[in-house]
């Protein structure tokens, strides 16, 4: 009976035979974490802080797609929560800003596409832009 247990343990590939309870942590801790997706070809940490700050600040200048670029470019910083705290501050805020912007833009687009004239009534003709030529008399139909 004892021999069958030891054979069963040797045959099972899912049994962890190492003394380390979490082998993945040793792999992650031994690997170098880069601040950008470029890895060693990317920016230095000092330049990364500057770029992350710029992307975050320019996102407020009605360029929220820069927040998405910031999240994509500094994806390793978002993934590793303890790495690069100066950069992470700007990247997390960019992620929050882009999420809020996307939610607001989606709500606005759905309101106009689903609500339309039924929702806005007579004001609808002033809100839509597809009849600008008719309103200005440029279509020749008036």
PDB file of N, CA, C and O in Angstrom, residues 46-118:
ATOM      1  N   UNK A  46      13.893  57.605 -15.237  1.00  0.00           N
ATOM      2  CA  UNK A  46      13.712  59.053 -15.096  1.00  0.00           C
ATOM      3  C   UNK A  46      12.906  59.623 -16.260  1.00  0.00           C
ATOM      4  O   UNK A  46      12.009  60.442 -16.078  1.00  0.00           O
ATOM      5  N   UNK A  47      13.232  59.199 -17.477  1.00  0.00           N
ATOM      6  CA  UNK A  47      12.487  59.672 -18.649  1.00  0.00           C
ATOM      7  C   UNK A  47      11.057  59.142 -18.630  1.00  0.00           C
ATOM      8  O   UNK A  47      10.124  59.826 -19.061  1.00  0.00           O
ATOM      9  N   UNK A  48      10.867  57.947 -18.105  1.00  0.00           N
ATOM     10  CA  UNK A  48       9.526  57.357 -18.034  1.00  0.00           C
ATOM     11  C   UNK A  48       8.620  58.164 -17.108  1.00  0.00           C
ATOM     12  O   UNK A  48       7.441  58.356 -17.405  1.00  0.00           O
ATOM     13  N   UNK A  49       9.154  58.627 -16.009  1.00  0.00           N
ATOM     14  CA  UNK A  49       8.366  59.455 -15.082  1.00  0.00           C
ATOM     15  C   UNK A  49       7.915  60.725 -15.798  1.00  0.00           C
ATOM     16  O   UNK A  49       6.752  61.135 -15.706  1.00  0.00           O
ATOM     17  N   UNK A  50       8.814  61.333 -16.560  1.00  0.00           N
ATOM     18  CA  UNK A  50       8.495  62.561 -17.287  1.00  0.00           C
ATOM     19  C   UNK A  50       7.417  62.306 -18.347  1.00  0.00           C
ATOM     20  O   UNK A  50       6.461  63.071 -18.464  1.00  0.00           O
ATOM     21  N   UNK A  51       7.568  61.219 -19.108  1.00  0.00           N
ATOM     22  CA  UNK A  51       6.592  60.909 -20.153  1.00  0.00           C
ATOM     23  C   UNK A  51       5.229  60.569 -19.553  1.00  0.00           C
ATOM     24  O   UNK A  51       4.199  61.006 -20.062  1.00  0.00           O
ATOM     25  N   UNK A  52       5.209  59.780 -18.487  1.00  0.00           N
ATOM     26  CA  UNK A  52       3.940  59.415 -17.854  1.00  0.00           C
ATOM     27  C   UNK A  52       3.229  60.659 -17.334  1.00  0.00           C
ATOM     28  O   UNK A  52       2.015  60.798 -17.474  1.00  0.00           O
ATOM     29  N   UNK A  53       3.987  61.584 -16.747  1.00  0.00           N
ATOM     30  CA  UNK A  53       3.404  62.829 -16.246  1.00  0.00           C
ATOM     31  C   UNK A  53       2.851  63.662 -17.404  1.00  0.00           C
ATOM     32  O   UNK A  53       1.747  64.209 -17.318  1.00  0.00           O
ATOM     33  N   UNK A  54       3.599  63.748 -18.493  1.00  0.00           N
ATOM     34  CA  UNK A  54       3.126  64.537 -19.650  1.00  0.00           C
ATOM     35  C   UNK A  54       1.865  63.936 -20.259  1.00  0.00           C
ATOM     36  O   UNK A  54       0.914  64.657 -20.575  1.00  0.00           O
ATOM     37  N   UNK A  55       1.850  62.618 -20.474  1.00  0.00           N
ATOM     38  CA  UNK A  55       0.662  61.962 -21.036  1.00  0.00           C
ATOM     39  C   UNK A  55      -0.553  62.203 -20.141  1.00  0.00           C
ATOM     40  O   UNK A  55      -1.652  62.456 -20.625  1.00  0.00           O
ATOM     41  N   UNK A  56      -0.334  62.128 -18.838  1.00  0.00           N
ATOM     42  CA  UNK A  56      -1.444  62.334 -17.898  1.00  0.00           C
ATOM     43  C   UNK A  56      -1.961  63.768 -17.972  1.00  0.00           C
ATOM     44  O   UNK A  56      -3.162  64.001 -18.084  1.00  0.00           O
ATOM     45  N   UNK A  57      -1.071  64.740 -17.950  1.00  0.00           N
ATOM     46  CA  UNK A  57      -1.492  66.144 -17.963  1.00  0.00           C
ATOM     47  C   UNK A  57      -2.112  66.542 -19.302  1.00  0.00           C
ATOM     48  O   UNK A  57      -3.114  67.253 -19.338  1.00  0.00           O
ATOM     49  N   UNK A  58      -1.536  66.103 -20.415  1.00  0.00           N
ATOM     50  CA  UNK A  58      -2.097  66.456 -21.722  1.00  0.00           C
ATOM     51  C   UNK A  58      -3.422  65.751 -21.979  1.00  0.00           C
ATOM     52  O   UNK A  58      -4.193  66.173 -22.841  1.00  0.00           O
ATOM     53  N   UNK A  59      -3.710  64.692 -21.239  1.00  0.00           N
ATOM     54  CA  UNK A  59      -5.015  64.047 -21.349  1.00  0.00           C
ATOM     55  C   UNK A  59      -6.145  64.967 -20.938  1.00  0.00           C
ATOM     56  O   UNK A  59      -7.260  64.866 -21.434  1.00  0.00           O
ATOM     57  N   UNK A  60      -5.860  65.909 -20.044  1.00  0.00           N
ATOM     58  CA  UNK A  60      -6.877  66.883 -19.631  1.00  0.00           C
ATOM     59  C   UNK A  60      -7.105  67.951 -20.685  1.00  0.00           C
ATOM     60  O   UNK A  60      -8.101  68.670 -20.625  1.00  0.00           O
ATOM     61  N   UNK A  61      -6.208  68.093 -21.629  1.00  0.00           N
ATOM     62  CA  UNK A  61      -6.345  69.098 -22.685  1.00  0.00           C
ATOM     63  C   UNK A  61      -7.195  68.538 -23.833  1.00  0.00           C
ATOM     64  O   UNK A  61      -6.863  68.682 -25.007  1.00  0.00           O
ATOM     65  N   UNK A  62      -8.290  67.876 -23.456  1.00  0.00           N
ATOM     66  CA  UNK A  62      -9.220  67.276 -24.415  1.00  0.00           C
ATOM     67  C   UNK A  62      -8.530  66.258 -25.333  1.00  0.00           C
ATOM     68  O   UNK A  62      -8.895  66.109 -26.493  1.00  0.00           O
ATOM     69  N   UNK A  63      -7.528  65.584 -24.829  1.00  0.00           N
ATOM     70  CA  UNK A  63      -6.853  64.522 -25.566  1.00  0.00           C
ATOM     71  C   UNK A  63      -6.838  63.238 -24.724  1.00  0.00           C
ATOM     72  O   UNK A  63      -5.790  62.702 -24.402  1.00  0.00           O
ATOM     73  N   UNK A  64      -8.014  62.743 -24.332  1.00  0.00           N
ATOM     74  CA  UNK A  64      -8.041  61.591 -23.432  1.00  0.00           C
ATOM     75  C   UNK A  64      -7.481  60.314 -24.048  1.00  0.00           C
ATOM     76  O   UNK A  64      -7.177  59.371 -23.336  1.00  0.00           O
ATOM     77  N   UNK A  65      -7.306  60.290 -25.354  1.00  0.00           N
ATOM     78  CA  UNK A  65      -6.679  59.109 -25.948  1.00  0.00           C
ATOM     79  C   UNK A  65      -5.229  58.990 -25.475  1.00  0.00           C
ATOM     80  O   UNK A  65      -4.663  57.897 -25.486  1.00  0.00           O
ATOM     81  N   UNK A  66      -4.635  60.081 -25.025  1.00  0.00           N
ATOM     82  CA  UNK A  66      -3.292  60.001 -24.447  1.00  0.00           C
ATOM     83  C   UNK A  66      -3.292  59.202 -23.144  1.00  0.00           C
ATOM     84  O   UNK A  66      -2.291  58.586 -22.787  1.00  0.00           O
ATOM     85  N   UNK A  67      -4.415  59.224 -22.434  1.00  0.00           N
ATOM     86  CA  UNK A  67      -4.512  58.391 -21.234  1.00  0.00           C
ATOM     87  C   UNK A  67      -4.459  56.916 -21.627  1.00  0.00           C
ATOM     88  O   UNK A  67      -3.832  56.119 -20.939  1.00  0.00           O
ATOM     89  N   UNK A  68      -5.116  56.567 -22.720  1.00  0.00           N
ATOM     90  CA  UNK A  68      -5.073  55.177 -23.188  1.00  0.00           C
ATOM     91  C   UNK A  68      -3.662  54.808 -23.630  1.00  0.00           C
ATOM     92  O   UNK A  68      -3.175  53.709 -23.342  1.00  0.00           O
ATOM     93  N   UNK A  69      -2.986  55.724 -24.318  1.00  0.00           N
ATOM     94  CA  UNK A  69      -1.605  55.480 -24.735  1.00  0.00           C
ATOM     95  C   UNK A  69      -0.716  55.307 -23.504  1.00  0.00           C
ATOM     96  O   UNK A  69       0.152  54.433 -23.465  1.00  0.00           O
ATOM     97  N   UNK A  70      -0.939  56.125 -22.490  1.00  0.00           N
ATOM     98  CA  UNK A  70      -0.171  56.037 -21.258  1.00  0.00           C
ATOM     99  C   UNK A  70      -0.347  54.657 -20.611  1.00  0.00           C
ATOM    100  O   UNK A  70       0.622  54.037 -20.177  1.00  0.00           O
ATOM    101  N   UNK A  71      -1.574  54.173 -20.553  1.00  0.00           N
ATOM    102  CA  UNK A  71      -1.835  52.856 -19.967  1.00  0.00           C
ATOM    103  C   UNK A  71      -1.198  51.742 -20.793  1.00  0.00           C
ATOM    104  O   UNK A  71      -0.656  50.785 -20.242  1.00  0.00           O
ATOM    105  N   UNK A  72      -1.264  51.864 -22.097  1.00  0.00           N
ATOM    106  CA  UNK A  72      -0.678  50.830 -22.957  1.00  0.00           C
ATOM    107  C   UNK A  72       0.844  50.832 -22.877  1.00  0.00           C
ATOM    108  O   UNK A  72       1.467  49.787 -22.708  1.00  0.00           O
ATOM    109  N   UNK A  73       1.430  52.005 -22.978  1.00  0.00           N
ATOM    110  CA  UNK A  73       2.894  52.102 -23.020  1.00  0.00           C
ATOM    111  C   UNK A  73       3.532  51.702 -21.693  1.00  0.00           C
ATOM    112  O   UNK A  73       4.592  51.091 -21.658  1.00  0.00           O
ATOM    113  N   UNK A  74       2.866  52.029 -20.603  1.00  0.00           N
ATOM    114  CA  UNK A  74       3.380  51.685 -19.280  1.00  0.00           C
ATOM    115  C   UNK A  74       2.612  50.512 -18.674  1.00  0.00           C
ATOM    116  O   UNK A  74       2.396  50.447 -17.471  1.00  0.00           O
ATOM    117  N   UNK A  75       2.206  49.567 -19.506  1.00  0.00           N
ATOM    118  CA  UNK A  75       1.478  48.391 -19.049  1.00  0.00           C
ATOM    119  C   UNK A  75       2.243  47.604 -17.983  1.00  0.00           C
ATOM    120  O   UNK A  75       1.637  47.152 -17.005  1.00  0.00           O
ATOM    121  N   UNK A  76       3.557  47.422 -18.095  1.00  0.00           N
ATOM    122  CA  UNK A  76       4.265  46.707 -17.026  1.00  0.00           C
ATOM    123  C   UNK A  76       4.137  47.382 -15.664  1.00  0.00           C
ATOM    124  O   UNK A  76       4.127  46.710 -14.636  1.00  0.00           O
ATOM    125  N   UNK A  77       4.011  48.690 -15.647  1.00  0.00           N
ATOM    126  CA  UNK A  77       3.852  49.409 -14.377  1.00  0.00           C
ATOM    127  C   UNK A  77       2.480  49.106 -13.775  1.00  0.00           C
ATOM    128  O   UNK A  77       2.345  48.950 -12.560  1.00  0.00           O
ATOM    129  N   UNK A  78       1.454  48.994 -14.616  1.00  0.00           N
ATOM    130  CA  UNK A  78       0.127  48.647 -14.117  1.00  0.00           C
ATOM    131  C   UNK A  78       0.084  47.207 -13.612  1.00  0.00           C
ATOM    132  O   UNK A  78      -0.606  46.904 -12.647  1.00  0.00           O
ATOM    133  N   UNK A  79       0.790  46.328 -14.279  1.00  0.00           N
ATOM    134  CA  UNK A  79       0.784  44.913 -13.903  1.00  0.00           C
ATOM    135  C   UNK A  79       1.493  44.640 -12.593  1.00  0.00           C
ATOM    136  O   UNK A  79       1.040  43.822 -11.802  1.00  0.00           O
ATOM    137  N   UNK A  80       2.613  45.273 -12.358  1.00  0.00           N
ATOM    138  CA  UNK A  80       3.400  45.048 -11.150  1.00  0.00           C
ATOM    139  C   UNK A  80       3.132  46.202 -10.189  1.00  0.00           C
ATOM    140  O   UNK A  80       3.655  47.295 -10.356  1.00  0.00           O
ATOM    141  N   UNK A  81       2.345  45.944  -9.173  1.00  0.00           N
ATOM    142  CA  UNK A  81       1.852  47.022  -8.318  1.00  0.00           C
ATOM    143  C   UNK A  81       2.932  47.694  -7.481  1.00  0.00           C
ATOM    144  O   UNK A  81       2.797  48.848  -7.118  1.00  0.00           O
ATOM    145  N   UNK A  82       4.015  47.002  -7.171  1.00  0.00           N
ATOM    146  CA  UNK A  82       5.038  47.606  -6.312  1.00  0.00           C
ATOM    147  C   UNK A  82       6.177  48.247  -7.102  1.00  0.00           C
ATOM    148  O   UNK A  82       7.029  48.902  -6.533  1.00  0.00           O
ATOM    149  N   UNK A  83       6.195  48.039  -8.388  1.00  0.00           N
ATOM    150  CA  UNK A  83       7.291  48.564  -9.202  1.00  0.00           C
ATOM    151  C   UNK A  83       6.984  49.998  -9.637  1.00  0.00           C
ATOM    152  O   UNK A  83       5.866  50.316 -10.007  1.00  0.00           O
ATOM    153  N   UNK A  84       7.974  50.855  -9.574  1.00  0.00           N
ATOM    154  CA  UNK A  84       7.914  52.221 -10.099  1.00  0.00           C
ATOM    155  C   UNK A  84       6.743  53.022  -9.519  1.00  0.00           C
ATOM    156  O   UNK A  84       5.811  53.388 -10.232  1.00  0.00           O
ATOM    157  N   UNK A  85       6.747  53.330  -8.237  1.00  0.00           N
ATOM    158  CA  UNK A  85       5.605  54.046  -7.635  1.00  0.00           C
ATOM    159  C   UNK A  85       5.391  55.449  -8.195  1.00  0.00           C
ATOM    160  O   UNK A  85       4.261  55.922  -8.253  1.00  0.00           O
ATOM    161  N   UNK A  86       6.458  56.137  -8.630  1.00  0.00           N
ATOM    162  CA  UNK A  86       6.275  57.479  -9.198  1.00  0.00           C
ATOM    163  C   UNK A  86       5.531  57.417 -10.524  1.00  0.00           C
ATOM    164  O   UNK A  86       4.683  58.256 -10.805  1.00  0.00           O
ATOM    165  N   UNK A  87       5.853  56.428 -11.330  1.00  0.00           N
ATOM    166  CA  UNK A  87       5.186  56.285 -12.628  1.00  0.00           C
ATOM    167  C   UNK A  87       3.771  55.753 -12.434  1.00  0.00           C
ATOM    168  O   UNK A  87       2.829  56.201 -13.079  1.00  0.00           O
ATOM    169  N   UNK A  88       3.619  54.811 -11.532  1.00  0.00           N
ATOM    170  CA  UNK A  88       2.331  54.146 -11.317  1.00  0.00           C
ATOM    171  C   UNK A  88       1.238  55.145 -10.946  1.00  0.00           C
ATOM    172  O   UNK A  88       0.090  55.007 -11.377  1.00  0.00           O
ATOM    173  N   UNK A  89       1.580  56.152 -10.173  1.00  0.00           N
ATOM    174  CA  UNK A  89       0.612  57.168  -9.778  1.00  0.00           C
ATOM    175  C   UNK A  89      -0.046  57.795 -11.010  1.00  0.00           C
ATOM    176  O   UNK A  89      -1.269  57.901 -11.092  1.00  0.00           O
ATOM    177  N   UNK A  90       0.746  58.192 -11.985  1.00  0.00           N
ATOM    178  CA  UNK A  90       0.212  58.836 -13.194  1.00  0.00           C
ATOM    179  C   UNK A  90      -0.512  57.841 -14.093  1.00  0.00           C
ATOM    180  O   UNK A  90      -1.532  58.182 -14.703  1.00  0.00           O
ATOM    181  N   UNK A  91      -0.008  56.624 -14.169  1.00  0.00           N
ATOM    182  CA  UNK A  91      -0.613  55.628 -15.059  1.00  0.00           C
ATOM    183  C   UNK A  91      -1.966  55.171 -14.513  1.00  0.00           C
ATOM    184  O   UNK A  91      -2.929  55.021 -15.279  1.00  0.00           O
ATOM    185  N   UNK A  92      -2.073  54.976 -13.217  1.00  0.00           N
ATOM    186  CA  UNK A  92      -3.361  54.574 -12.631  1.00  0.00           C
ATOM    187  C   UNK A  92      -4.376  55.697 -12.797  1.00  0.00           C
ATOM    188  O   UNK A  92      -5.537  55.447 -13.140  1.00  0.00           O
ATOM    189  N   UNK A  93      -3.954  56.923 -12.585  1.00  0.00           N
ATOM    190  CA  UNK A  93      -4.872  58.049 -12.796  1.00  0.00           C
ATOM    191  C   UNK A  93      -5.287  58.166 -14.260  1.00  0.00           C
ATOM    192  O   UNK A  93      -6.427  58.517 -14.560  1.00  0.00           O
ATOM    193  N   UNK A  94      -4.378  57.875 -15.167  1.00  0.00           N
ATOM    194  CA  UNK A  94      -4.722  57.875 -16.588  1.00  0.00           C
ATOM    195  C   UNK A  94      -5.750  56.790 -16.893  1.00  0.00           C
ATOM    196  O   UNK A  94      -6.676  57.007 -17.681  1.00  0.00           O
ATOM    197  N   UNK A  95      -5.589  55.623 -16.284  1.00  0.00           N
ATOM    198  CA  UNK A  95      -6.546  54.534 -16.499  1.00  0.00           C
ATOM    199  C   UNK A  95      -7.930  54.922 -15.986  1.00  0.00           C
ATOM    200  O   UNK A  95      -8.946  54.668 -16.649  1.00  0.00           O
ATOM    201  N   UNK A  96      -7.968  55.558 -14.829  1.00  0.00           N
ATOM    202  CA  UNK A  96      -9.251  56.003 -14.276  1.00  0.00           C
ATOM    203  C   UNK A  96      -9.865  57.077 -15.169  1.00  0.00           C
ATOM    204  O   UNK A  96     -11.059  57.032 -15.495  1.00  0.00           O
ATOM    205  N   UNK A  97      -9.062  58.048 -15.598  1.00  0.00           N
ATOM    206  CA  UNK A  97      -9.557  59.107 -16.474  1.00  0.00           C
ATOM    207  C   UNK A  97     -10.078  58.578 -17.794  1.00  0.00           C
ATOM    208  O   UNK A  97     -11.137  58.991 -18.272  1.00  0.00           O
ATOM    209  N   UNK A  98      -9.352  57.631 -18.383  1.00  0.00           N
ATOM    210  CA  UNK A  98      -9.807  57.074 -19.659  1.00  0.00           C
ATOM    211  C   UNK A  98     -11.084  56.258 -19.478  1.00  0.00           C
ATOM    212  O   UNK A  98     -11.968  56.291 -20.329  1.00  0.00           O
ATOM    213  N   UNK A  99     -11.201  55.554 -18.364  1.00  0.00           N
ATOM    214  CA  UNK A  99     -12.423  54.788 -18.097  1.00  0.00           C
ATOM    215  C   UNK A  99     -13.630  55.711 -17.944  1.00  0.00           C
ATOM    216  O   UNK A  99     -14.701  55.443 -18.496  1.00  0.00           O
ATOM    217  N   UNK A 100     -13.453  56.798 -17.204  1.00  0.00           N
ATOM    218  CA  UNK A 100     -14.548  57.762 -17.026  1.00  0.00           C
ATOM    219  C   UNK A 100     -14.907  58.412 -18.360  1.00  0.00           C
ATOM    220  O   UNK A 100     -16.087  58.538 -18.705  1.00  0.00           O
ATOM    221  N   UNK A 101     -13.896  58.810 -19.137  1.00  0.00           N
ATOM    222  CA  UNK A 101     -14.147  59.422 -20.445  1.00  0.00           C
ATOM    223  C   UNK A 101     -14.895  58.457 -21.357  1.00  0.00           C
ATOM    224  O   UNK A 101     -15.854  58.845 -22.029  1.00  0.00           O
ATOM    225  N   UNK A 102     -14.480  57.197 -21.376  1.00  0.00           N
ATOM    226  CA  UNK A 102     -15.131  56.201 -22.228  1.00  0.00           C
ATOM    227  C   UNK A 102     -16.577  55.989 -21.806  1.00  0.00           C
ATOM    228  O   UNK A 102     -17.466  55.874 -22.661  1.00  0.00           O
ATOM    229  N   UNK A 103     -16.832  55.946 -20.503  1.00  0.00           N
ATOM    230  CA  UNK A 103     -18.204  55.775 -20.027  1.00  0.00           C
ATOM    231  C   UNK A 103     -19.077  56.969 -20.426  1.00  0.00           C
ATOM    232  O   UNK A 103     -20.214  56.786 -20.882  1.00  0.00           O
ATOM    233  N   UNK A 104     -18.548  58.182 -20.265  1.00  0.00           N
ATOM    234  CA  UNK A 104     -19.319  59.377 -20.639  1.00  0.00           C
ATOM    235  C   UNK A 104     -19.568  59.448 -22.144  1.00  0.00           C
ATOM    236  O   UNK A 104     -20.678  59.770 -22.588  1.00  0.00           O
ATOM    237  N   UNK A 105     -18.555  59.150 -22.929  1.00  0.00           N
ATOM    238  CA  UNK A 105     -18.713  59.174 -24.386  1.00  0.00           C
ATOM    239  C   UNK A 105     -19.703  58.112 -24.850  1.00  0.00           C
ATOM    240  O   UNK A 105     -20.539  58.367 -25.727  1.00  0.00           O
ATOM    241  N   UNK A 106     -19.642  56.943 -24.258  1.00  0.00           N
ATOM    242  CA  UNK A 106     -20.582  55.880 -24.622  1.00  0.00           C
ATOM    243  C   UNK A 106     -22.009  56.255 -24.247  1.00  0.00           C
ATOM    244  O   UNK A 106     -22.945  56.010 -25.015  1.00  0.00           O
ATOM    245  N   UNK A 107     -22.176  56.835 -23.067  1.00  0.00           N
ATOM    246  CA  UNK A 107     -23.515  57.259 -22.652  1.00  0.00           C
ATOM    247  C   UNK A 107     -24.066  58.333 -23.584  1.00  0.00           C
ATOM    248  O   UNK A 107     -25.244  58.291 -23.968  1.00  0.00           O
ATOM    249  N   UNK A 108     -23.219  59.272 -23.964  1.00  0.00           N
ATOM    250  CA  UNK A 108     -23.646  60.336 -24.879  1.00  0.00           C
ATOM    251  C   UNK A 108     -24.030  59.752 -26.244  1.00  0.00           C
ATOM    252  O   UNK A 108     -25.073  60.095 -26.807  1.00  0.00           O
ATOM    253  N   UNK A 109     -23.201  58.857 -26.766  1.00  0.00           N
ATOM    254  CA  UNK A 109     -23.473  58.265 -28.072  1.00  0.00           C
ATOM    255  C   UNK A 109     -24.743  57.416 -28.044  1.00  0.00           C
ATOM    256  O   UNK A 109     -25.558  57.471 -28.978  1.00  0.00           O
ATOM    257  N   UNK A 110     -24.922  56.653 -26.985  1.00  0.00           N
ATOM    258  CA  UNK A 110     -26.133  55.835 -26.886  1.00  0.00           C
ATOM    259  C   UNK A 110     -27.378  56.693 -26.712  1.00  0.00           C
ATOM    260  O   UNK A 110     -28.440  56.369 -27.248  1.00  0.00           O
ATOM    261  N   UNK A 111     -27.266  57.791 -25.996  1.00  0.00           N
ATOM    262  CA  UNK A 111     -28.411  58.691 -25.829  1.00  0.00           C
ATOM    263  C   UNK A 111     -28.858  59.237 -27.176  1.00  0.00           C
ATOM    264  O   UNK A 111     -30.050  59.237 -27.493  1.00  0.00           O
ATOM    265  N   UNK A 112     -27.921  59.651 -27.993  1.00  0.00           N
ATOM    266  CA  UNK A 112     -28.280  60.200 -29.300  1.00  0.00           C
ATOM    267  C   UNK A 112     -28.730  59.128 -30.278  1.00  0.00           C
ATOM    268  O   UNK A 112     -29.655  59.336 -31.043  1.00  0.00           O
ATOM    269  N   UNK A 113     -28.075  57.982 -30.249  1.00  0.00           N
ATOM    270  CA  UNK A 113     -28.427  56.955 -31.233  1.00  0.00           C
ATOM    271  C   UNK A 113     -29.723  56.235 -30.885  1.00  0.00           C
ATOM    272  O   UNK A 113     -30.505  55.910 -31.769  1.00  0.00           O
ATOM    273  N   UNK A 114     -29.977  55.975 -29.610  1.00  0.00           N
ATOM    274  CA  UNK A 114     -31.188  55.260 -29.231  1.00  0.00           C
ATOM    275  C   UNK A 114     -32.357  56.198 -28.934  1.00  0.00           C
ATOM    276  O   UNK A 114     -33.506  55.860 -29.221  1.00  0.00           O
ATOM    277  N   UNK A 115     -32.064  57.354 -28.347  1.00  0.00           N
ATOM    278  CA  UNK A 115     -33.135  58.282 -27.983  1.00  0.00           C
ATOM    279  C   UNK A 115     -33.663  59.045 -29.180  1.00  0.00           C
ATOM    280  O   UNK A 115     -34.842  59.005 -29.501  1.00  0.00           O
ATOM    281  N   UNK A 116     -32.762  59.731 -29.853  1.00  0.00           N
ATOM    282  CA  UNK A 116     -33.116  60.467 -31.062  1.00  0.00           C
ATOM    283  C   UNK A 116     -34.222  61.480 -30.877  1.00  0.00           C
ATOM    284  O   UNK A 116     -34.324  62.150 -29.850  1.00  0.00           O
ATOM    285  N   UNK A 117     -35.058  61.579 -31.889  1.00  0.00           N
ATOM    286  CA  UNK A 117     -36.121  62.576 -31.911  1.00  0.00           C
ATOM    287  C   UNK A 117     -37.180  62.299 -30.858  1.00  0.00           C
ATOM    288  O   UNK A 117     -37.791  63.221 -30.329  1.00  0.00           O
ATOM    289  N   UNK A 118     -37.367  61.017 -30.502  1.00  0.00           N
ATOM    290  CA  UNK A 118     -38.354  60.677 -29.475  1.00  0.00           C
ATOM    291  C   UNK A 118     -37.952  61.244 -28.111  1.00  0.00           C
ATOM    292  O   UNK A 118     -38.783  61.669 -27.342  1.00  0.00           O
TER     293      UNK A 118
END
